[in-house]
Amino acid sequence: MREFSRSLPMSLLRAREAVMRQFRPSLRSHGLTEQQWRILRALSSVDEIEVTELAHVAFLLGPSLSRILRDLEARQLIERRTAANDLRRAVVSISAKGLKLIEAVAPTSEAIYAAITKRYGARRLAELQEMLGTLEASLFEMASPEDAELESDE
Amino acid sequence: MREFSRSLPMSLLRAREAVMRQFRPSLRSHGLTEQQWRILRALSSVDEIEVTELAHVAFLLGPSLSRILRDLEARQLIERRTAANDLRRAVVSISAKGLKLIEAVAPTSEAIYAAITKRYGARRLAELQEMLGTLEASLFEMASPEDAELESDE
DNA sequence: GGGAGATAATTAACATGTTAAGTGAATGTC
DNA sequence: GACATTCACTTAACATGTTAATTATCTCCC
């Protein structure tokens, strides 16, 4: 069997951790986790957005998003209202306080990203991202693998 | 500011999730999480290993590893003893039952990996992994970013 | 050889990942 | 127009991620 430390999942995990390790201290100093930052970033680029779509954009599962929104709302970094035409749906937007926080974090964040780009190479970075996108698209078409071992159980 | 959905951390996160989504159903059908599988895989390639080194190899933080080892030991998938020359250290090894479980999971796991490789292309996959390794190495040298915003606080 | 500091592992506390179950509202069907 | 179904979101339950604090042991230096 393959040396698992050289497997694709491990390569991706280590690479991502190496990247996030650069950003976490800055986010932490502003009282934000990585996921909270993702949500604020996503909200800052739209006027308002429904919870389900936000989950898709920020790449978070519903339950995680529910908890984080509850926290961000309590900290008054976001605002939430119910959609008029469909009472099931909630619509979220970033608050003035939230925007201010983003403006405070963004410079450091941008500087770190620039440092990474410079060190790794802008061209190489673009190429890497393209390959990652292609990988994602390839696997999306593989769909959910109907695991043969489950057939008799469910 | 950059469209965050096109940021490097998000690209890596989505790619990894796309990969793991292929493996999780199979692991789950055998009662294993991704992390438990990583530990068993790591243990299967050595005779025995100290906990700290296992954490490094399986890329898990100490506290996570502690909890998982407790569980795996209770399920008798691994064995643990104390190092004779240093009572602080624990030495872990896989049990016969653990090996048997690996043998049960491996075929499906290998088949999935082969399918991914075929679909994405073996050459491209190797290239991707090399680029990920280079990225990791680049960032390792950036070391821990002494966040200027923290200097006055700590 | 005894005490200060370093080290290995665990525990604690809180945030998120993951799947299943629950709640309330909309939709289609008869 | 009741009712089963679907849908959006939340809550529940358990596993892991993350940092800090604890505990036990070891090492070094005097």
mmCIF file of C-alpha atoms (C1' of nucleotides) in Angstrom:
data_model
loop_
_atom_site.group_PDB
_atom_site.id
_atom_site.type_symbol
_atom_site.label_atom_id
_atom_site.label_comp_id
_atom_site.label_asym_id
_atom_site.label_seq_id
_atom_site.Cartn_x
_atom_site.Cartn_y
_atom_site.Cartn_z
ATOM 1 C CA MET A 1 0.000 0.000 0.000
ATOM 2 C CA ARG A 2 1.079 3.542 -0.738
ATOM 3 C CA GLU A 3 3.169 5.438 1.809
ATOM 4 C CA PHE A 4 0.195 7.295 3.178
ATOM 5 C CA SER A 5 2.212 10.415 3.974
ATOM 6 C CA ARG A 6 2.562 10.822 0.207
ATOM 7 C CA SER A 7 -1.107 10.355 -0.500
ATOM 8 C CA LEU A 8 -3.112 13.090 -2.158
ATOM 9 C CA PRO A 9 -5.305 13.827 0.874
ATOM 10 C CA MET A 10 -2.237 14.263 3.071
ATOM 11 C CA SER A 11 -0.523 16.491 0.522
ATOM 12 C CA LEU A 12 -3.564 18.720 0.361
ATOM 13 C CA LEU A 13 -3.969 18.762 4.121
ATOM 14 C CA ARG A 14 -0.368 19.707 4.795
ATOM 15 C CA ALA A 15 -0.339 22.373 2.112
ATOM 16 C CA ARG A 16 -3.471 23.970 3.417
ATOM 17 C CA GLU A 17 -2.255 23.888 6.984
ATOM 18 C CA ALA A 18 1.024 25.515 5.928
ATOM 19 C CA VAL A 19 -0.960 28.325 4.327
ATOM 20 C CA MET A 20 -3.414 28.819 7.162
ATOM 21 C CA ARG A 21 -0.634 28.862 9.718
ATOM 22 C CA GLN A 22 0.409 32.150 8.143
ATOM 23 C CA PHE A 23 -3.000 33.744 8.566
ATOM 24 C CA ARG A 24 -4.270 32.434 11.870
ATOM 25 C CA PRO A 25 -2.224 34.640 14.223
ATOM 26 C CA SER A 26 -3.477 37.802 12.562
ATOM 27 C CA LEU A 27 -7.100 36.651 12.565
ATOM 28 C CA ARG A 28 -6.775 35.555 16.153
ATOM 29 C CA SER A 29 -5.455 38.930 17.218
ATOM 30 C CA HIS A 30 -8.729 40.358 15.936
ATOM 31 C CA GLY A 31 -10.809 37.763 17.743
ATOM 32 C CA LEU A 32 -11.765 35.871 14.599
ATOM 33 C CA THR A 33 -11.509 32.253 13.614
ATOM 34 C CA GLU A 34 -10.825 31.185 10.099
ATOM 35 C CA GLN A 35 -14.469 30.286 9.489
ATOM 36 C CA GLN A 36 -15.822 33.502 10.961
ATOM 37 C CA TRP A 37 -13.474 35.403 8.670
ATOM 38 C CA ARG A 38 -14.707 33.426 5.673
ATOM 39 C CA ILE A 39 -18.285 34.405 6.453
ATOM 40 C CA LEU A 40 -17.517 38.081 6.929
ATOM 41 C CA ARG A 41 -15.500 38.100 3.723
ATOM 42 C CA ALA A 42 -18.368 36.516 1.824
ATOM 43 C CA LEU A 43 -20.888 38.951 3.279
ATOM 44 C CA SER A 44 -18.731 41.961 2.470
ATOM 45 C CA SER A 45 -18.985 41.287 -1.245
ATOM 46 C CA VAL A 46 -22.782 41.226 -1.409
ATOM 47 C CA ASP A 47 -25.611 43.370 -0.179
ATOM 48 C CA GLU A 48 -27.400 40.495 1.491
ATOM 49 C CA ILE A 49 -27.610 36.744 1.062
ATOM 50 C CA GLU A 50 -29.725 33.800 2.139
ATOM 51 C CA VAL A 51 -28.270 31.380 4.661
ATOM 52 C CA THR A 52 -28.221 28.412 2.313
ATOM 53 C CA GLU A 53 -26.388 30.326 -0.363
ATOM 54 C CA LEU A 54 -23.965 31.679 2.220
ATOM 55 C CA ALA A 55 -23.204 28.121 3.301
ATOM 56 C CA HIS A 56 -22.404 27.271 -0.285
ATOM 57 C CA VAL A 57 -20.181 30.295 -0.862
ATOM 58 C CA ALA A 58 -18.313 30.067 2.446
ATOM 59 C CA PHE A 59 -18.076 26.288 2.054
ATOM 60 C CA LEU A 60 -19.528 25.504 5.444
ATOM 61 C CA LEU A 61 -22.098 22.912 6.438
ATOM 62 C CA GLY A 62 -25.446 24.128 7.677
ATOM 63 C CA PRO A 63 -24.979 23.283 11.335
ATOM 64 C CA SER A 64 -21.592 24.986 11.516
ATOM 65 C CA LEU A 65 -22.978 28.053 9.831
ATOM 66 C CA SER A 66 -25.973 28.180 12.179
ATOM 67 C CA ARG A 67 -23.721 28.268 15.234
ATOM 68 C CA ILE A 68 -21.345 30.828 13.805
ATOM 69 C CA LEU A 69 -24.130 33.143 12.648
ATOM 70 C CA ARG A 70 -25.641 33.031 16.115
ATOM 71 C CA ASP A 71 -22.287 34.118 17.539
ATOM 72 C CA LEU A 72 -21.601 36.806 14.930
ATOM 73 C CA GLU A 73 -25.088 38.204 15.403
ATOM 74 C CA ALA A 74 -24.587 38.379 19.171
ATOM 75 C CA ARG A 75 -21.369 40.284 18.544
ATOM 76 C CA GLN A 76 -23.325 42.584 16.212
ATOM 77 C CA LEU A 77 -20.983 41.914 13.314
ATOM 78 C CA ILE A 78 -23.880 40.801 11.111
ATOM 79 C CA GLU A 79 -27.617 41.384 10.847
ATOM 80 C CA ARG A 80 -30.329 38.871 10.121
ATOM 81 C CA ARG A 81 -33.914 39.174 8.966
ATOM 82 C CA THR A 82 -36.587 36.849 7.660
ATOM 83 C CA ALA A 83 -37.451 36.820 3.965
ATOM 84 C CA ALA A 84 -40.867 38.414 3.383
ATOM 85 C CA ASN A 85 -42.049 35.987 0.733
ATOM 86 C CA ASP A 86 -40.817 32.806 2.410
ATOM 87 C CA LEU A 87 -40.807 32.671 6.185
ATOM 88 C CA ARG A 88 -38.471 29.690 6.170
ATOM 89 C CA ARG A 89 -35.620 31.679 4.714
ATOM 90 C CA ALA A 90 -33.286 33.962 6.630
ATOM 91 C CA VAL A 91 -31.370 36.757 4.948
ATOM 92 C CA VAL A 92 -28.026 37.847 6.346
ATOM 93 C CA SER A 93 -25.968 40.988 5.822
ATOM 94 C CA ILE A 94 -22.828 42.467 7.320
ATOM 95 C CA SER A 95 -23.159 45.364 9.779
ATOM 96 C CA ALA A 96 -21.201 48.600 9.872
ATOM 97 C CA LYS A 97 -19.229 47.176 12.783
ATOM 98 C CA GLY A 98 -18.488 44.087 10.730
ATOM 99 C CA LEU A 99 -17.266 46.158 7.810
ATOM 100 C CA LYS A 100 -15.023 48.103 10.135
ATOM 101 C CA LEU A 101 -13.509 44.890 11.428
ATOM 102 C CA ILE A 102 -12.835 43.705 7.890
ATOM 103 C CA GLU A 103 -11.081 46.947 7.115
ATOM 104 C CA ALA A 104 -8.917 46.458 10.186
ATOM 105 C CA VAL A 105 -7.906 42.910 9.253
ATOM 106 C CA ALA A 106 -7.573 43.267 5.493
ATOM 107 C CA PRO A 107 -4.183 45.052 5.305
ATOM 108 C CA THR A 108 -2.315 42.384 7.270
ATOM 109 C CA SER A 109 -4.158 39.669 5.421
ATOM 110 C CA GLU A 110 -3.271 41.147 2.061
ATOM 111 C CA ALA A 111 0.351 41.547 3.079
ATOM 112 C CA ILE A 112 0.580 37.880 4.048
ATOM 113 C CA TYR A 113 -1.021 36.828 0.788
ATOM 114 C CA ALA A 114 1.428 39.012 -1.122
ATOM 115 C CA ALA A 115 4.357 37.491 0.745
ATOM 116 C CA ILE A 116 3.169 33.980 -0.083
ATOM 117 C CA THR A 117 2.684 34.909 -3.732
ATOM 118 C CA LYS A 118 6.128 36.451 -3.949
ATOM 119 C CA ARG A 119 7.848 33.517 -2.311
ATOM 120 C CA TYR A 120 6.083 30.810 -4.286
ATOM 121 C CA GLY A 121 5.821 32.727 -7.536
ATOM 122 C CA ALA A 122 2.707 34.332 -8.992
ATOM 123 C CA ARG A 123 2.741 32.215 -12.110
ATOM 124 C CA ARG A 124 3.253 28.985 -10.241
ATOM 125 C CA LEU A 125 0.501 29.935 -7.817
ATOM 126 C CA ALA A 126 -1.971 30.559 -10.612
ATOM 127 C CA GLU A 127 -1.032 27.253 -12.156
ATOM 128 C CA LEU A 128 -1.532 25.446 -8.870
ATOM 129 C CA GLN A 129 -4.966 26.942 -8.385
ATOM 130 C CA GLU A 130 -5.960 25.950 -11.875
ATOM 131 C CA MET A 131 -4.875 22.382 -11.240
ATOM 132 C CA LEU A 132 -6.805 22.310 -7.987
ATOM 133 C CA GLY A 133 -9.892 23.549 -9.775
ATOM 134 C CA THR A 134 -9.534 20.872 -12.403
ATOM 135 C CA LEU A 135 -9.163 18.225 -9.720
ATOM 136 C CA GLU A 136 -12.299 19.436 -7.991
ATOM 137 C CA ALA A 137 -14.223 19.382 -11.253
ATOM 138 C CA SER A 138 -12.973 15.881 -12.087
ATOM 139 C CA LEU A 139 -14.103 14.486 -8.770
ATOM 140 C CA PHE A 140 -17.411 16.268 -8.852
ATOM 141 C CA GLU A 141 -18.275 14.186 -11.886
ATOM 142 C CA MET A 142 -17.369 11.000 -10.044
ATOM 143 C CA ALA A 143 -20.380 11.883 -7.878
ATOM 144 C CA SER A 144 -21.054 10.074 -4.672
ATOM 145 C CA PRO A 145 -19.486 6.634 -4.872
ATOM 146 C CA GLU A 146 -22.237 4.144 -4.237
ATOM 147 C CA ASP A 147 -20.210 2.082 -1.861
ATOM 148 C CA ALA A 148 -20.896 -1.525 -2.695
ATOM 149 C CA GLU A 149 -20.297 -2.490 0.904
ATOM 150 C CA LEU A 150 -23.305 -0.488 1.992
ATOM 151 C CA GLU A 151 -25.802 -1.861 -0.487
ATOM 152 C CA SER A 152 -27.008 -4.677 1.720
ATOM 153 C CA ASP A 153 -27.337 -2.454 4.784
ATOM 154 C CA GLU A 154 -29.373 0.474 3.599
ATOM 155 C CA MET B 1 -9.896 42.711 -2.040
ATOM 156 C CA ARG B 2 -9.584 39.387 -3.793
ATOM 157 C CA GLU B 3 -12.706 37.334 -4.477
ATOM 158 C CA PHE B 4 -12.201 35.108 -1.491
ATOM 159 C CA SER B 5 -13.720 32.075 -3.197
ATOM 160 C CA ARG B 6 -10.678 32.156 -5.471
ATOM 161 C CA SER B 7 -8.188 32.450 -2.653
ATOM 162 C CA LEU B 8 -5.538 29.801 -2.139
ATOM 163 C CA PRO B 9 -6.922 28.554 1.183
ATOM 164 C CA MET B 10 -10.358 28.064 -0.359
ATOM 165 C CA SER B 11 -8.938 26.291 -3.407
ATOM 166 C CA LEU B 12 -7.066 23.898 -1.180
ATOM 167 C CA LEU B 13 -10.041 23.350 1.085
ATOM 168 C CA ARG B 14 -12.436 22.588 -1.756
ATOM 169 C CA ALA B 15 -9.987 20.282 -3.482
ATOM 170 C CA ARG B 16 -9.328 18.319 -0.331
ATOM 171 C CA GLU B 17 -13.016 18.044 0.455
ATOM 172 C CA ALA B 18 -13.709 16.800 -3.076
ATOM 173 C CA VAL B 19 -11.110 14.072 -2.548
ATOM 174 C CA MET B 20 -12.202 13.054 0.918
ATOM 175 C CA ARG B 21 -15.828 12.894 -0.128
ATOM 176 C CA GLN B 22 -14.798 9.910 -2.229
ATOM 177 C CA PHE B 23 -13.252 8.045 0.679
ATOM 178 C CA ARG B 24 -15.485 8.830 3.627
ATOM 179 C CA PRO B 25 -18.415 6.496 2.812
ATOM 180 C CA SER B 26 -16.123 3.494 2.631
ATOM 181 C CA LEU B 27 -14.314 4.356 5.850
ATOM 182 C CA ARG B 28 -17.596 5.025 7.556
ATOM 183 C CA SER B 29 -18.974 1.655 6.560
ATOM 184 C CA HIS B 30 -16.071 0.165 8.503
ATOM 185 C CA GLY B 31 -16.679 2.366 11.536
ATOM 186 C CA LEU B 32 -13.644 4.556 10.957
ATOM 187 C CA THR B 33 -13.203 8.287 10.689
ATOM 188 C CA GLU B 34 -10.640 9.822 8.421
ATOM 189 C CA GLN B 35 -8.273 10.524 11.330
ATOM 190 C CA GLN B 36 -8.610 7.055 12.823
ATOM 191 C CA TRP B 37 -7.757 5.634 9.423
ATOM 192 C CA ARG B 38 -4.694 7.863 9.178
ATOM 193 C CA ILE B 39 -3.439 6.564 12.509
ATOM 194 C CA LEU B 40 -3.990 2.916 11.638
ATOM 195 C CA ARG B 41 -2.308 3.441 8.275
ATOM 196 C CA ALA B 42 0.692 5.055 9.941
ATOM 197 C CA LEU B 43 0.932 2.270 12.522
ATOM 198 C CA SER B 44 0.700 -0.434 9.891
ATOM 199 C CA SER B 45 3.954 0.672 8.304
ATOM 200 C CA VAL B 46 6.075 0.475 11.440
ATOM 201 C CA ASP B 47 6.669 -2.011 14.208
ATOM 202 C CA GLU B 48 5.973 0.505 16.948
ATOM 203 C CA ILE B 49 6.189 4.272 17.341
ATOM 204 C CA GLU B 50 6.170 6.906 20.059
ATOM 205 C CA VAL B 51 3.085 9.072 20.407
ATOM 206 C CA THR B 52 4.843 12.312 19.530
ATOM 207 C CA GLU B 53 6.295 10.877 16.376
ATOM 208 C CA LEU B 54 2.933 9.386 15.469
ATOM 209 C CA ALA B 55 1.377 12.825 15.828
ATOM 210 C CA HIS B 56 3.955 14.170 13.409
ATOM 211 C CA VAL B 57 3.490 11.397 10.863
ATOM 212 C CA ALA B 58 -0.318 11.346 10.992
ATOM 213 C CA PHE B 59 -0.367 15.152 11.054
ATOM 214 C CA LEU B 60 -2.537 15.413 14.137
ATOM 215 C CA LEU B 61 -2.214 17.659 17.155
ATOM 216 C CA GLY B 62 -1.427 16.056 20.489
ATOM 217 C CA PRO B 63 -4.853 16.499 22.062
ATOM 218 C CA SER B 64 -6.668 15.011 19.074
ATOM 219 C CA LEU B 65 -4.294 12.088 18.997
ATOM 220 C CA SER B 66 -4.721 11.458 22.721
ATOM 221 C CA ARG B 67 -8.473 11.171 22.375
ATOM 222 C CA ILE B 68 -8.335 8.964 19.315
ATOM 223 C CA LEU B 69 -5.733 6.614 20.787
ATOM 224 C CA ARG B 70 -7.904 6.200 23.878
ATOM 225 C CA ASP B 71 -10.777 5.181 21.635
ATOM 226 C CA LEU B 72 -8.741 2.894 19.361
ATOM 227 C CA GLU B 73 -7.222 1.207 22.404
ATOM 228 C CA ALA B 74 -10.666 0.607 23.888
ATOM 229 C CA ARG B 75 -11.684 -0.983 20.586
ATOM 230 C CA GLN B 76 -8.528 -3.097 20.783
ATOM 231 C CA LEU B 77 -7.332 -1.912 17.386
ATOM 232 C CA ILE B 78 -4.026 -0.733 18.849
ATOM 233 C CA GLU B 79 -1.782 -1.554 21.799
ATOM 234 C CA ARG B 80 0.079 0.829 24.052
ATOM 235 C CA ARG B 81 2.980 0.425 26.457
ATOM 236 C CA THR B 82 5.319 2.718 28.341
ATOM 237 C CA ALA B 83 8.883 3.136 27.154
ATOM 238 C CA ALA B 84 11.266 1.409 29.533
ATOM 239 C CA ASN B 85 13.977 4.054 29.462
ATOM 240 C CA ASP B 86 11.669 7.090 29.720
ATOM 241 C CA LEU B 87 8.440 6.736 31.655
ATOM 242 C CA ARG B 88 6.998 9.863 30.069
ATOM 243 C CA ARG B 89 6.890 8.293 26.655
ATOM 244 C CA ALA B 90 4.223 5.923 25.382
ATOM 245 C CA VAL B 91 4.858 3.506 22.541
ATOM 246 C CA VAL B 92 1.992 2.490 20.287
ATOM 247 C CA SER B 93 1.573 -0.402 17.879
ATOM 248 C CA ILE B 94 -1.232 -1.847 15.804
ATOM 249 C CA SER B 95 -2.958 -5.018 16.988
ATOM 250 C CA ALA B 96 -3.839 -8.114 14.974
ATOM 251 C CA LYS B 97 -7.427 -6.924 14.958
ATOM 252 C CA GLY B 98 -6.282 -3.545 13.667
ATOM 253 C CA LEU B 99 -4.302 -5.156 10.883
ATOM 254 C CA LYS B 100 -7.309 -7.209 9.928
ATOM 255 C CA LEU B 101 -9.423 -4.080 9.703
ATOM 256 C CA ILE B 102 -6.854 -2.428 7.453
ATOM 257 C CA GLU B 103 -6.885 -5.417 5.154
ATOM 258 C CA ALA B 104 -10.652 -5.153 4.968
ATOM 259 C CA VAL B 105 -10.640 -1.461 4.054
ATOM 260 C CA ALA B 106 -7.586 -1.323 1.814
ATOM 261 C CA PRO B 107 -9.069 -2.824 -1.382
ATOM 262 C CA THR B 108 -11.900 -0.302 -1.636
ATOM 263 C CA SER B 109 -9.568 2.502 -0.685
ATOM 264 C CA GLU B 110 -7.066 1.514 -3.339
ATOM 265 C CA ALA B 111 -9.799 1.246 -5.933
ATOM 266 C CA ILE B 112 -10.998 4.763 -5.194
ATOM 267 C CA TYR B 113 -7.465 6.106 -5.379
ATOM 268 C CA ALA B 114 -6.968 4.353 -8.698
ATOM 269 C CA ALA B 115 -10.197 5.830 -10.040
ATOM 270 C CA ILE B 116 -9.114 9.327 -9.025
ATOM 271 C CA THR B 117 -5.704 8.826 -10.593
ATOM 272 C CA LYS B 118 -7.210 7.562 -13.816
ATOM 273 C CA ARG B 119 -9.699 10.368 -14.086
ATOM 274 C CA TYR B 120 -7.299 13.184 -13.258
ATOM 275 C CA GLY B 121 -4.267 11.676 -14.934
ATOM 276 C CA ALA B 122 -1.302 10.053 -13.241
ATOM 277 C CA ARG B 123 1.202 12.541 -14.591
ATOM 278 C CA ARG B 124 -0.880 15.537 -13.669
ATOM 279 C CA LEU B 125 -1.453 14.099 -10.215
ATOM 280 C CA ALA B 126 2.252 13.654 -9.625
ATOM 281 C CA GLU B 127 2.853 17.195 -10.799
ATOM 282 C CA LEU B 128 0.190 18.537 -8.478
ATOM 283 C CA GLN B 129 1.670 16.743 -5.502
ATOM 284 C CA GLU B 130 5.087 18.096 -6.310
ATOM 285 C CA MET B 131 3.745 21.627 -6.449
ATOM 286 C CA LEU B 132 1.976 21.151 -3.145
ATOM 287 C CA GLY B 133 5.201 19.925 -1.594
ATOM 288 C CA THR B 134 7.060 22.942 -2.908
ATOM 289 C CA LEU B 135 4.405 25.254 -1.514
ATOM 290 C CA GLU B 136 4.645 23.622 1.873
ATOM 291 C CA ALA B 137 8.425 23.946 1.851
ATOM 292 C CA SER B 138 8.235 27.596 0.803
ATOM 293 C CA LEU B 139 5.906 28.476 3.631
ATOM 294 C CA PHE B 140 7.843 26.503 6.183
ATOM 295 C CA GLU B 141 10.729 28.867 5.629
ATOM 296 C CA MET B 142 8.474 31.858 6.206
ATOM 297 C CA ALA B 143 8.298 30.469 9.729
ATOM 298 C CA SER B 144 5.801 31.821 12.204
ATOM 299 C CA PRO B 145 4.865 35.327 11.153
ATOM 300 C CA GLU B 146 5.600 37.603 14.095
ATOM 301 C CA ASP B 147 2.361 39.472 13.775
ATOM 302 C CA ALA B 148 3.193 43.111 14.357
ATOM 303 C CA GLU B 149 -0.249 43.668 15.825
ATOM 304 C CA LEU B 150 0.549 41.359 18.686
ATOM 305 C CA GLU B 151 3.886 42.779 19.688
ATOM 306 C CA SER B 152 2.499 45.244 22.157
ATOM 307 C CA ASP B 153 0.170 42.714 23.730
ATOM 308 C CA GLU B 154 2.367 39.743 24.436
ATOM 309 C "C1'" DG C 1 21.560 14.898 45.070
ATOM 310 C "C1'" DG C 2 18.278 18.426 44.891
ATOM 311 C "C1'" DG C 3 15.858 21.944 42.734
ATOM 312 C "C1'" DA C 4 14.925 24.847 38.283
ATOM 313 C "C1'" DG C 5 13.727 24.271 33.874
ATOM 314 C "C1'" DA C 6 12.587 21.303 29.816
ATOM 315 C "C1'" DT C 7 9.885 17.572 27.833
ATOM 316 C "C1'" DA C 8 5.898 13.906 26.862
ATOM 317 C "C1'" DA C 9 1.480 13.186 27.345
ATOM 318 C "C1'" DT C 10 -3.007 14.233 28.908
ATOM 319 C "C1'" DT C 11 -6.910 17.099 30.263
ATOM 320 C "C1'" DA C 12 -9.721 21.253 29.822
ATOM 321 C "C1'" DA C 13 -12.373 24.494 27.294
ATOM 322 C "C1'" DC C 14 -14.256 26.212 23.381
ATOM 323 C "C1'" DA C 15 -15.018 26.245 18.093
ATOM 324 C "C1'" DT C 16 -15.939 23.589 14.052
ATOM 325 C "C1'" DG C 17 -16.879 19.108 11.167
ATOM 326 C "C1'" DT C 18 -20.255 15.647 10.382
ATOM 327 C "C1'" DT C 19 -24.514 13.094 10.295
ATOM 328 C "C1'" DA C 20 -29.137 12.534 12.083
ATOM 329 C "C1'" DA C 21 -33.251 14.328 13.968
ATOM 330 C "C1'" DG C 22 -36.434 18.059 14.797
ATOM 331 C "C1'" DT C 23 -39.283 22.382 13.740
ATOM 332 C "C1'" DG C 24 -41.832 25.351 11.061
ATOM 333 C "C1'" DA C 25 -43.274 26.777 6.559
ATOM 334 C "C1'" DA C 26 -44.151 26.117 1.644
ATOM 335 C "C1'" DT C 27 -45.916 23.016 -2.202
ATOM 336 C "C1'" DG C 28 -48.119 19.718 -4.679
ATOM 337 C "C1'" DT C 29 -51.877 16.370 -4.899
ATOM 338 C "C1'" DC C 30 -56.270 14.381 -4.352
ATOM 339 C "C1'" DG D 1 -58.646 22.646 1.406
ATOM 340 C "C1'" DA D 2 -56.678 18.770 4.327
ATOM 341 C "C1'" DC D 3 -52.498 16.090 4.043
ATOM 342 C "C1'" DA D 4 -48.334 14.010 2.685
ATOM 343 C "C1'" DT D 5 -44.073 15.646 0.887
ATOM 344 C "C1'" DT D 6 -40.460 18.718 0.345
ATOM 345 C "C1'" DC D 7 -37.696 22.500 1.891
ATOM 346 C "C1'" DA D 8 -34.872 25.956 5.006
ATOM 347 C "C1'" DC D 9 -33.019 26.184 9.020
ATOM 348 C "C1'" DT D 10 -31.871 24.746 13.643
ATOM 349 C "C1'" DT D 11 -30.748 21.572 17.338
ATOM 350 C "C1'" DA D 12 -28.604 17.368 18.979
ATOM 351 C "C1'" DA D 13 -24.819 14.288 19.517
ATOM 352 C "C1'" DC D 14 -20.433 12.924 18.878
ATOM 353 C "C1'" DA D 15 -15.562 13.490 16.788
ATOM 354 C "C1'" DT D 16 -11.844 16.536 15.795
ATOM 355 C "C1'" DG D 17 -9.191 21.243 15.631
ATOM 356 C "C1'" DT D 18 -6.980 24.524 18.488
ATOM 357 C "C1'" DT D 19 -4.779 26.752 22.355
ATOM 358 C "C1'" DA D 20 -3.865 26.784 27.296
ATOM 359 C "C1'" DA D 21 -3.175 24.495 31.546
ATOM 360 C "C1'" DT D 22 -1.840 20.186 34.151
ATOM 361 C "C1'" DT D 23 0.704 16.208 35.444
ATOM 362 C "C1'" DA D 24 4.492 13.287 35.567
ATOM 363 C "C1'" DT D 25 9.063 12.545 34.350
ATOM 364 C "C1'" DC D 26 13.550 13.693 32.920
ATOM 365 C "C1'" DT D 27 17.908 16.644 32.475
ATOM 366 C "C1'" DC D 28 21.056 19.671 33.690
ATOM 367 C "C1'" DC D 29 23.673 22.333 36.666
ATOM 368 C "C1'" DC D 30 25.176 23.726 41.140
#
